[in-house]
Amino acid sequence: QLQLVESGGGLAQPGGSLRLSCVASGFTLSSYAIGWFRQDPGKEREAVACITNSGGSINYVDSVKGRFTVSRNNAKNTVYLQMNSLKPEDTGLYFCATQGTRLMPLSSCLLWHVPSEYGSWGQGTQVTVSS
């Protein structure tokens, strides 16, 4: 069974940093592009970034460019989201997700901002940015 588990969330002050991890089990992460999303209660899920299976191409939403960095270590079956210069508007529940499905994994980040393009999701980790 495909499972993704996010960790690393917490409370940070504005200007601070957090590093989120997304660990996969039950499958090999290297076949998939991985997206990061965030969601506030009552709002739609927002795409934050997507990294291709090899890590050779990464997309970011404009609001996090220059502050967030996605990376991956396929040997550890893990994807990371390094978040620097955090702002209160970065607050939300952060999810990682696989592009495609187990039967049809997708290695690229086409339509990376569309939640329905992702087959498996983690439970999320809460990030709160507040002074």
mmCIF file of N, CA and C in Angstrom:
data_model
loop_
_atom_site.group_PDB
_atom_site.id
_atom_site.type_symbol
_atom_site.label_atom_id
_atom_site.label_comp_id
_atom_site.label_asym_id
_atom_site.label_seq_id
_atom_site.Cartn_x
_atom_site.Cartn_y
_atom_site.Cartn_z
ATOM 1 N N GLN A 1 0.837 -1.185 0.000
ATOM 2 C CA GLN A 1 0.000 0.000 0.000
ATOM 3 C C GLN A 1 0.876 1.241 0.000
ATOM 4 N N LEU A 2 0.568 2.161 -0.913
ATOM 5 C CA LEU A 2 1.326 3.396 -0.974
ATOM 6 C C LEU A 2 1.006 4.247 0.251
ATOM 7 N N GLN A 3 2.037 4.700 0.905
ATOM 8 C CA GLN A 3 1.836 5.570 2.051
ATOM 9 C C GLN A 3 2.867 6.679 2.041
ATOM 10 N N LEU A 4 2.391 7.872 2.310
ATOM 11 C CA LEU A 4 3.256 9.040 2.442
ATOM 12 C C LEU A 4 3.053 9.621 3.828
ATOM 13 N N VAL A 5 4.132 9.960 4.483
ATOM 14 C CA VAL A 5 4.048 10.531 5.818
ATOM 15 C C VAL A 5 4.874 11.808 5.859
ATOM 16 N N GLU A 6 4.199 12.906 6.164
ATOM 17 C CA GLU A 6 4.876 14.187 6.306
ATOM 18 C C GLU A 6 5.252 14.424 7.772
ATOM 19 N N SER A 7 6.331 15.158 7.956
ATOM 20 C CA SER A 7 6.750 15.554 9.292
ATOM 21 C C SER A 7 7.556 16.844 9.200
ATOM 22 N N GLY A 8 7.827 17.432 10.355
ATOM 23 C CA GLY A 8 8.655 18.628 10.395
ATOM 24 C C GLY A 8 7.903 19.922 10.582
ATOM 25 N N GLY A 9 6.592 19.844 10.612
ATOM 26 C CA GLY A 9 5.819 21.057 10.839
ATOM 27 C C GLY A 9 5.919 21.523 12.284
ATOM 28 N N GLY A 10 5.360 22.673 12.539
ATOM 29 C CA GLY A 10 5.381 23.217 13.894
ATOM 30 C C GLY A 10 5.121 24.698 13.871
ATOM 31 N N LEU A 11 5.485 25.318 14.967
ATOM 32 C CA LEU A 11 5.313 26.760 15.116
ATOM 33 C C LEU A 11 6.628 27.467 14.819
ATOM 34 N N ALA A 12 6.571 28.454 13.963
ATOM 35 C CA ALA A 12 7.754 29.244 13.643
ATOM 36 C C ALA A 12 7.411 30.724 13.694
ATOM 37 N N GLN A 13 8.394 31.523 14.005
ATOM 38 C CA GLN A 13 8.198 32.967 13.985
ATOM 39 C C GLN A 13 8.370 33.488 12.567
ATOM 40 N N PRO A 14 7.753 34.606 12.266
ATOM 41 C CA PRO A 14 7.999 35.228 10.953
ATOM 42 C C PRO A 14 9.490 35.432 10.736
ATOM 43 N N GLY A 15 9.943 35.052 9.558
ATOM 44 C CA GLY A 15 11.358 35.118 9.249
ATOM 45 C C GLY A 15 12.113 33.852 9.580
ATOM 46 N N GLY A 16 11.461 32.948 10.252
ATOM 47 C CA GLY A 16 12.096 31.697 10.651
ATOM 48 C C GLY A 16 12.079 30.651 9.553
ATOM 49 N N SER A 17 12.523 29.452 9.925
ATOM 50 C CA SER A 17 12.650 28.367 8.958
ATOM 51 C C SER A 17 12.091 27.067 9.525
ATOM 52 N N LEU A 18 11.638 26.237 8.625
ATOM 53 C CA LEU A 18 11.247 24.870 8.939
ATOM 54 C C LEU A 18 11.627 23.988 7.754
ATOM 55 N N ARG A 19 11.892 22.737 8.022
ATOM 56 C CA ARG A 19 12.115 21.783 6.948
ATOM 57 C C ARG A 19 11.131 20.628 7.094
ATOM 58 N N LEU A 20 10.327 20.460 6.092
ATOM 59 C CA LEU A 20 9.370 19.367 6.066
ATOM 60 C C LEU A 20 9.964 18.177 5.333
ATOM 61 N N SER A 21 9.579 17.001 5.785
ATOM 62 C CA SER A 21 9.986 15.764 5.127
ATOM 63 C C SER A 21 8.755 14.988 4.700
ATOM 64 N N CYS A 22 8.907 14.283 3.617
ATOM 65 C CA CYS A 22 7.840 13.423 3.096
ATOM 66 C C CYS A 22 8.483 12.075 2.815
ATOM 67 N N VAL A 23 8.130 11.086 3.635
ATOM 68 C CA VAL A 23 8.729 9.761 3.511
ATOM 69 C C VAL A 23 7.707 8.808 2.914
ATOM 70 N N ALA A 24 8.149 8.054 1.936
ATOM 71 C CA ALA A 24 7.270 7.094 1.268
ATOM 72 C C ALA A 24 7.557 5.685 1.771
ATOM 73 N N SER A 25 6.506 4.902 1.852
ATOM 74 C CA SER A 25 6.665 3.488 2.188
ATOM 75 C C SER A 25 5.710 2.678 1.312
ATOM 76 N N GLY A 26 6.112 1.458 1.041
ATOM 77 C CA GLY A 26 5.262 0.588 0.230
ATOM 78 C C GLY A 26 5.455 0.759 -1.263
ATOM 79 N N PHE A 27 6.313 1.689 -1.643
ATOM 80 C CA PHE A 27 6.578 1.886 -3.071
ATOM 81 C C PHE A 27 7.881 2.673 -3.218
ATOM 82 N N THR A 28 8.373 2.714 -4.443
ATOM 83 C CA THR A 28 9.616 3.420 -4.721
ATOM 84 C C THR A 28 9.302 4.821 -5.196
ATOM 85 N N LEU A 29 9.751 5.773 -4.429
ATOM 86 C CA LEU A 29 9.448 7.170 -4.707
ATOM 87 C C LEU A 29 10.061 7.653 -6.006
ATOM 88 N N SER A 30 11.131 7.025 -6.438
ATOM 89 C CA SER A 30 11.886 7.522 -7.590
ATOM 90 C C SER A 30 11.112 7.471 -8.901
ATOM 91 N N SER A 31 9.974 6.790 -8.929
ATOM 92 C CA SER A 31 9.170 6.738 -10.147
ATOM 93 C C SER A 31 8.241 7.936 -10.298
ATOM 94 N N TYR A 32 8.116 8.712 -9.237
ATOM 95 C CA TYR A 32 7.088 9.741 -9.192
ATOM 96 C C TYR A 32 7.645 11.149 -9.080
ATOM 97 N N ALA A 33 6.975 12.055 -9.778
ATOM 98 C CA ALA A 33 7.118 13.458 -9.406
ATOM 99 C C ALA A 33 6.314 13.659 -8.120
ATOM 100 N N ILE A 34 6.772 14.525 -7.260
ATOM 101 C CA ILE A 34 6.133 14.766 -5.964
ATOM 102 C C ILE A 34 5.753 16.230 -5.836
ATOM 103 N N GLY A 35 4.541 16.443 -5.418
ATOM 104 C CA GLY A 35 4.073 17.803 -5.193
ATOM 105 C C GLY A 35 3.899 18.102 -3.720
ATOM 106 N N TRP A 36 4.044 19.362 -3.378
ATOM 107 C CA TRP A 36 3.721 19.852 -2.041
ATOM 108 C C TRP A 36 2.544 20.821 -2.172
ATOM 109 N N PHE A 37 1.587 20.643 -1.282
ATOM 110 C CA PHE A 37 0.411 21.492 -1.248
ATOM 111 C C PHE A 37 0.217 22.017 0.168
ATOM 112 N N ARG A 38 -0.580 23.045 0.297
ATOM 113 C CA ARG A 38 -0.969 23.517 1.619
ATOM 114 C C ARG A 38 -2.429 23.928 1.579
ATOM 115 N N GLN A 39 -3.026 23.894 2.761
ATOM 116 C CA GLN A 39 -4.446 24.211 2.840
ATOM 117 C C GLN A 39 -4.783 24.829 4.175
ATOM 118 N N ASP A 40 -5.542 25.889 4.131
ATOM 119 C CA ASP A 40 -6.112 26.493 5.329
ATOM 120 C C ASP A 40 -7.562 26.054 5.423
ATOM 121 N N PRO A 41 -8.107 25.968 6.630
ATOM 122 C CA PRO A 41 -9.520 25.597 6.770
ATOM 123 C C PRO A 41 -10.423 26.532 5.972
ATOM 124 N N GLY A 42 -11.339 25.950 5.223
ATOM 125 C CA GLY A 42 -12.279 26.750 4.456
ATOM 126 C C GLY A 42 -11.743 27.258 3.141
ATOM 127 N N LYS A 43 -10.486 26.908 2.838
ATOM 128 C CA LYS A 43 -9.894 27.363 1.583
ATOM 129 C C LYS A 43 -9.521 26.164 0.723
ATOM 130 N N GLU A 44 -9.328 26.422 -0.550
ATOM 131 C CA GLU A 44 -8.916 25.354 -1.456
ATOM 132 C C GLU A 44 -7.454 24.980 -1.222
ATOM 133 N N ARG A 45 -7.153 23.735 -1.561
ATOM 134 C CA ARG A 45 -5.774 23.275 -1.455
ATOM 135 C C ARG A 45 -4.934 23.988 -2.517
ATOM 136 N N GLU A 46 -3.811 24.527 -2.100
ATOM 137 C CA GLU A 46 -2.954 25.312 -2.980
ATOM 138 C C GLU A 46 -1.653 24.573 -3.253
ATOM 139 N N ALA A 47 -1.299 24.497 -4.523
ATOM 140 C CA ALA A 47 -0.016 23.888 -4.873
ATOM 141 C C ALA A 47 1.120 24.823 -4.494
ATOM 142 N N VAL A 48 2.122 24.266 -3.858
ATOM 143 C CA VAL A 48 3.284 25.043 -3.434
ATOM 144 C C VAL A 48 4.474 24.776 -4.342
ATOM 145 N N ALA A 49 4.718 23.509 -4.653
ATOM 146 C CA ALA A 49 5.872 23.158 -5.464
ATOM 147 C C ALA A 49 5.714 21.741 -5.998
ATOM 148 N N CYS A 50 6.505 21.451 -7.021
ATOM 149 C CA CYS A 50 6.545 20.093 -7.561
ATOM 150 C C CYS A 50 7.958 19.809 -8.040
ATOM 151 N N ILE A 51 8.429 18.598 -7.761
ATOM 152 C CA ILE A 51 9.760 18.188 -8.181
ATOM 153 C C ILE A 51 9.634 16.917 -9.013
ATOM 154 N N THR A 52 10.320 16.884 -10.161
ATOM 155 C CA THR A 52 10.263 15.702 -11.006
ATOM 156 C C THR A 52 10.941 14.514 -10.330
ATOM 157 N N ASN A 53 10.767 13.348 -10.890
ATOM 158 C CA ASN A 53 11.268 12.145 -10.221
ATOM 159 C C ASN A 53 12.782 12.160 -10.054
ATOM 160 N N SER A 54 13.476 12.749 -10.995
ATOM 161 C CA SER A 54 14.939 12.812 -10.910
ATOM 162 C C SER A 54 15.431 14.023 -10.119
ATOM 163 N N GLY A 55 14.519 14.947 -9.862
ATOM 164 C CA GLY A 55 14.920 16.184 -9.207
ATOM 165 C C GLY A 55 15.471 17.218 -10.163
ATOM 166 N N GLY A 56 15.425 16.913 -11.457
ATOM 167 C CA GLY A 56 16.022 17.807 -12.434
ATOM 168 C C GLY A 56 15.219 19.041 -12.753
ATOM 169 N N SER A 57 13.953 19.044 -12.407
ATOM 170 C CA SER A 57 13.103 20.194 -12.681
ATOM 171 C C SER A 57 12.168 20.405 -11.496
ATOM 172 N N ILE A 58 12.018 21.663 -11.104
ATOM 173 C CA ILE A 58 11.182 22.009 -9.959
ATOM 174 C C ILE A 58 10.336 23.220 -10.318
ATOM 175 N N ASN A 59 9.094 23.178 -9.903
ATOM 176 C CA ASN A 59 8.192 24.307 -10.073
ATOM 177 C C ASN A 59 7.782 24.842 -8.706
ATOM 178 N N TYR A 60 7.633 26.153 -8.606
ATOM 179 C CA TYR A 60 7.186 26.787 -7.368
ATOM 180 C C TYR A 60 6.060 27.768 -7.671
ATOM 181 N N VAL A 61 5.159 27.886 -6.724
ATOM 182 C CA VAL A 61 4.179 28.956 -6.820
ATOM 183 C C VAL A 61 4.903 30.277 -6.562
ATOM 184 N N ASP A 62 4.447 31.330 -7.195
ATOM 185 C CA ASP A 62 5.174 32.607 -7.134
ATOM 186 C C ASP A 62 5.398 33.093 -5.702
ATOM 187 N N SER A 63 4.444 32.842 -4.832
ATOM 188 C CA SER A 63 4.517 33.383 -3.475
ATOM 189 C C SER A 63 5.643 32.781 -2.626
ATOM 190 N N VAL A 64 6.226 31.661 -3.060
ATOM 191 C CA VAL A 64 7.285 31.039 -2.267
ATOM 192 C C VAL A 64 8.630 31.036 -2.986
ATOM 193 N N LYS A 65 8.666 31.503 -4.214
ATOM 194 C CA LYS A 65 9.927 31.517 -4.964
ATOM 195 C C LYS A 65 10.980 32.332 -4.226
ATOM 196 N N GLY A 66 12.169 31.780 -4.141
ATOM 197 C CA GLY A 66 13.262 32.442 -3.441
ATOM 198 C C GLY A 66 13.276 32.180 -1.951
ATOM 199 N N ARG A 67 12.216 31.574 -1.436
ATOM 200 C CA ARG A 67 12.147 31.289 0.009
ATOM 201 C C ARG A 67 12.081 29.788 0.296
ATOM 202 N N PHE A 68 11.396 29.053 -0.534
ATOM 203 C CA PHE A 68 11.242 27.613 -0.348
ATOM 204 C C PHE A 68 12.106 26.855 -1.351
ATOM 205 N N THR A 69 12.596 25.709 -0.904
ATOM 206 C CA THR A 69 13.397 24.856 -1.773
ATOM 207 C C THR A 69 12.966 23.409 -1.603
ATOM 208 N N VAL A 70 12.665 22.778 -2.717
ATOM 209 C CA VAL A 70 12.313 21.358 -2.706
ATOM 210 C C VAL A 70 13.532 20.545 -3.138
ATOM 211 N N SER A 71 13.742 19.433 -2.463
ATOM 212 C CA SER A 71 14.801 18.510 -2.847
ATOM 213 C C SER A 71 14.332 17.096 -2.554
ATOM 214 N N ARG A 72 15.097 16.148 -3.040
ATOM 215 C CA ARG A 72 14.714 14.759 -2.791
ATOM 216 C C ARG A 72 15.951 13.886 -2.695
ATOM 217 N N ASN A 73 15.800 12.823 -1.932
ATOM 218 C CA ASN A 73 16.830 11.807 -1.815
ATOM 219 C C ASN A 73 16.138 10.482 -2.099
ATOM 220 N N ASN A 74 16.224 10.045 -3.335
ATOM 221 C CA ASN A 74 15.508 8.828 -3.722
ATOM 222 C C ASN A 74 16.045 7.590 -3.001
ATOM 223 N N ALA A 75 17.293 7.613 -2.638
ATOM 224 C CA ALA A 75 17.862 6.477 -1.899
ATOM 225 C C ALA A 75 17.205 6.329 -0.528
ATOM 226 N N LYS A 76 16.745 7.459 0.012
ATOM 227 C CA LYS A 76 16.071 7.441 1.319
ATOM 228 C C LYS A 76 14.554 7.491 1.160
ATOM 229 N N ASN A 77 14.103 7.487 -0.101
ATOM 230 C CA ASN A 77 12.654 7.522 -0.356
ATOM 231 C C ASN A 77 12.001 8.739 0.300
ATOM 232 N N THR A 78 12.681 9.864 0.226
ATOM 233 C CA THR A 78 12.245 11.051 0.959
ATOM 234 C C THR A 78 12.338 12.296 0.083
ATOM 235 N N VAL A 79 11.352 13.157 0.236
ATOM 236 C CA VAL A 79 11.355 14.475 -0.399
ATOM 237 C C VAL A 79 11.287 15.516 0.711
ATOM 238 N N TYR A 80 11.966 16.629 0.500
ATOM 239 C CA TYR A 80 12.045 17.675 1.516
ATOM 240 C C TYR A 80 11.476 18.992 0.978
ATOM 241 N N LEU A 81 10.988 19.782 1.913
ATOM 242 C CA LEU A 81 10.588 21.149 1.591
ATOM 243 C C LEU A 81 11.232 22.053 2.626
ATOM 244 N N GLN A 82 12.287 22.743 2.223
ATOM 245 C CA GLN A 82 12.959 23.699 3.097
ATOM 246 C C GLN A 82 12.263 25.040 2.959
ATOM 247 N N MET A 83 11.778 25.556 4.074
ATOM 248 C CA MET A 83 11.019 26.803 4.070
ATOM 249 C C MET A 83 11.766 27.848 4.889
ATOM 250 N N ASN A 84 12.218 28.878 4.230
ATOM 251 C CA ASN A 84 12.938 29.980 4.877
ATOM 252 C C ASN A 84 12.141 31.270 4.773
ATOM 253 N N SER A 85 12.531 32.237 5.574
ATOM 254 C CA SER A 85 11.864 33.548 5.561
ATOM 255 C C SER A 85 10.352 33.390 5.630
ATOM 256 N N LEU A 86 9.923 32.582 6.567
ATOM 257 C CA LEU A 86 8.501 32.263 6.670
ATOM 258 C C LEU A 86 7.674 33.509 6.982
ATOM 259 N N LYS A 87 6.468 33.499 6.438
ATOM 260 C CA LYS A 87 5.514 34.588 6.632
ATOM 261 C C LYS A 87 4.226 34.022 7.242
ATOM 262 N N PRO A 88 3.457 34.838 7.926
ATOM 263 C CA PRO A 88 2.189 34.342 8.486
ATOM 264 C C PRO A 88 1.289 33.707 7.427
ATOM 265 N N GLU A 89 1.337 34.209 6.223
ATOM 266 C CA GLU A 89 0.494 33.637 5.160
ATOM 267 C C GLU A 89 0.949 32.260 4.687
ATOM 268 N N ASP A 90 2.097 31.805 5.189
ATOM 269 C CA ASP A 90 2.540 30.442 4.891
ATOM 270 C C ASP A 90 1.870 29.419 5.803
ATOM 271 N N THR A 91 1.145 29.890 6.776
ATOM 272 C CA THR A 91 0.456 28.992 7.710
ATOM 273 C C THR A 91 -0.521 28.088 6.961
ATOM 274 N N GLY A 92 -0.528 26.821 7.345
ATOM 275 C CA GLY A 92 -1.458 25.881 6.733
ATOM 276 C C GLY A 92 -1.057 24.450 7.009
ATOM 277 N N LEU A 93 -1.898 23.545 6.567
ATOM 278 C CA LEU A 93 -1.602 22.121 6.642
ATOM 279 C C LEU A 93 -0.904 21.743 5.341
ATOM 280 N N TYR A 94 0.302 21.234 5.456
ATOM 281 C CA TYR A 94 1.126 20.934 4.286
ATOM 282 C C TYR A 94 1.077 19.448 3.973
ATOM 283 N N PHE A 95 0.832 19.161 2.701
ATOM 284 C CA PHE A 95 0.735 17.790 2.215
ATOM 285 C C PHE A 95 1.768 17.533 1.129
ATOM 286 N N CYS A 96 2.225 16.289 1.056
ATOM 287 C CA CYS A 96 2.948 15.855 -0.135
ATOM 288 C C CYS A 96 2.074 14.838 -0.860
ATOM 289 N N ALA A 97 2.322 14.700 -2.159
ATOM 290 C CA ALA A 97 1.483 13.826 -2.962
ATOM 291 C C ALA A 97 2.262 13.326 -4.174
ATOM 292 N N THR A 98 1.882 12.165 -4.657
ATOM 293 C CA THR A 98 2.529 11.593 -5.835
ATOM 294 C C THR A 98 1.764 11.965 -7.099
ATOM 295 N N GLN A 99 2.507 12.368 -8.126
ATOM 296 C CA GLN A 99 1.881 12.605 -9.436
ATOM 297 C C GLN A 99 1.543 11.254 -10.047
ATOM 298 N N GLY A 100 0.318 11.109 -10.514
ATOM 299 C CA GLY A 100 -0.081 9.852 -11.112
ATOM 300 C C GLY A 100 -0.524 8.855 -10.065
ATOM 301 N N THR A 101 -0.677 7.626 -10.498
ATOM 302 C CA THR A 101 -1.152 6.568 -9.620
ATOM 303 C C THR A 101 -0.147 5.431 -9.592
ATOM 304 N N ARG A 102 -0.447 4.418 -8.779
ATOM 305 C CA ARG A 102 0.457 3.275 -8.683
ATOM 306 C C ARG A 102 0.555 2.554 -10.030
ATOM 307 N N LEU A 103 -0.550 2.491 -10.758
ATOM 308 C CA LEU A 103 -0.535 1.821 -12.052
ATOM 309 C C LEU A 103 0.085 2.702 -13.133
ATOM 310 N N MET A 104 0.008 3.998 -12.943
ATOM 311 C CA MET A 104 0.533 4.923 -13.932
ATOM 312 C C MET A 104 1.250 6.070 -13.226
ATOM 313 N N PRO A 105 2.435 5.814 -12.709
ATOM 314 C CA PRO A 105 3.176 6.901 -12.076
ATOM 315 C C PRO A 105 3.631 7.921 -13.109
ATOM 316 N N LEU A 106 3.661 9.168 -12.710
ATOM 317 C CA LEU A 106 4.099 10.240 -13.588
ATOM 318 C C LEU A 106 5.392 10.830 -13.060
ATOM 319 N N SER A 107 6.348 10.980 -13.932
ATOM 320 C CA SER A 107 7.666 11.438 -13.505
ATOM 321 C C SER A 107 7.848 12.947 -13.651
ATOM 322 N N SER A 108 6.956 13.588 -14.421
ATOM 323 C CA SER A 108 7.106 15.021 -14.652
ATOM 324 C C SER A 108 6.049 15.790 -13.877
ATOM 325 N N CYS A 109 6.155 17.097 -13.908
ATOM 326 C CA CYS A 109 5.258 17.960 -13.144
ATOM 327 C C CYS A 109 4.259 18.687 -14.043
ATOM 328 N N LEU A 110 3.762 17.988 -15.047
ATOM 329 C CA LEU A 110 2.725 18.586 -15.868
ATOM 330 C C LEU A 110 1.480 18.810 -15.019
ATOM 331 N N LEU A 111 0.825 19.906 -15.241
ATOM 332 C CA LEU A 111 -0.381 20.238 -14.468
ATOM 333 C C LEU A 111 -0.123 20.089 -12.971
ATOM 334 N N TRP A 112 1.037 20.503 -12.522
ATOM 335 C CA TRP A 112 1.471 20.274 -11.152
ATOM 336 C C TRP A 112 0.619 21.015 -10.126
ATOM 337 N N HIS A 113 -0.090 22.025 -10.557
ATOM 338 C CA HIS A 113 -0.886 22.814 -9.629
ATOM 339 C C HIS A 113 -2.294 22.262 -9.456
ATOM 340 N N VAL A 114 -2.610 21.161 -10.143
ATOM 341 C CA VAL A 114 -3.958 20.602 -10.125
ATOM 342 C C VAL A 114 -4.018 19.415 -9.181
ATOM 343 N N PRO A 115 -4.728 19.504 -8.057
ATOM 344 C CA PRO A 115 -4.758 18.403 -7.079
ATOM 345 C C PRO A 115 -5.215 17.067 -7.654
ATOM 346 N N SER A 116 -6.122 17.085 -8.618
ATOM 347 C CA SER A 116 -6.635 15.828 -9.164
ATOM 348 C C SER A 116 -5.597 15.061 -9.977
ATOM 349 N N GLU A 117 -4.466 15.677 -10.274
ATOM 350 C CA GLU A 117 -3.395 14.988 -10.994
ATOM 351 C C GLU A 117 -2.570 14.097 -10.074
ATOM 352 N N TYR A 118 -2.846 14.154 -8.794
ATOM 353 C CA TYR A 118 -2.058 13.421 -7.806
ATOM 354 C C TYR A 118 -2.848 12.234 -7.272
ATOM 355 N N GLY A 119 -2.167 11.088 -7.173
ATOM 356 C CA GLY A 119 -2.870 9.876 -6.820
ATOM 357 C C GLY A 119 -2.874 9.541 -5.347
ATOM 358 N N SER A 120 -1.772 9.783 -4.659
ATOM 359 C CA SER A 120 -1.667 9.431 -3.249
ATOM 360 C C SER A 120 -1.231 10.633 -2.453
ATOM 361 N N TRP A 121 -1.826 10.788 -1.279
ATOM 362 C CA TRP A 121 -1.568 11.929 -0.409
ATOM 363 C C TRP A 121 -1.205 11.466 0.988
ATOM 364 N N GLY A 122 -0.367 12.257 1.637
ATOM 365 C CA GLY A 122 -0.129 12.038 3.049
ATOM 366 C C GLY A 122 -1.214 12.694 3.880
ATOM 367 N N GLN A 123 -1.075 12.587 5.200
ATOM 368 C CA GLN A 123 -2.072 13.147 6.113
ATOM 369 C C GLN A 123 -1.817 14.625 6.416
ATOM 370 N N GLY A 124 -0.643 15.074 6.098
ATOM 371 C CA GLY A 124 -0.331 16.482 6.298
ATOM 372 C C GLY A 124 0.397 16.766 7.597
ATOM 373 N N THR A 125 1.119 17.866 7.602
ATOM 374 C CA THR A 125 1.784 18.348 8.812
ATOM 375 C C THR A 125 1.496 19.844 8.924
ATOM 376 N N GLN A 126 1.137 20.267 10.136
ATOM 377 C CA GLN A 126 0.699 21.643 10.332
ATOM 378 C C GLN A 126 1.881 22.589 10.485
ATOM 379 N N VAL A 127 1.828 23.673 9.748
ATOM 380 C CA VAL A 127 2.810 24.752 9.860
ATOM 381 C C VAL A 127 2.071 26.003 10.304
ATOM 382 N N THR A 128 2.542 26.587 11.389
ATOM 383 C CA THR A 128 1.957 27.823 11.885
ATOM 384 C C THR A 128 3.056 28.860 12.022
ATOM 385 N N VAL A 129 2.863 29.981 11.369
ATOM 386 C CA VAL A 129 3.843 31.066 11.426
ATOM 387 C C VAL A 129 3.197 32.231 12.153
ATOM 388 N N SER A 130 3.716 32.505 13.323
ATOM 389 C CA SER A 130 3.111 33.532 14.151
ATOM 390 C C SER A 130 4.130 34.023 15.168
ATOM 391 N N SER A 131 4.010 35.302 15.530
ATOM 392 C CA SER A 131 4.886 35.835 16.558
ATOM 393 C C SER A 131 4.216 35.751 17.921
#
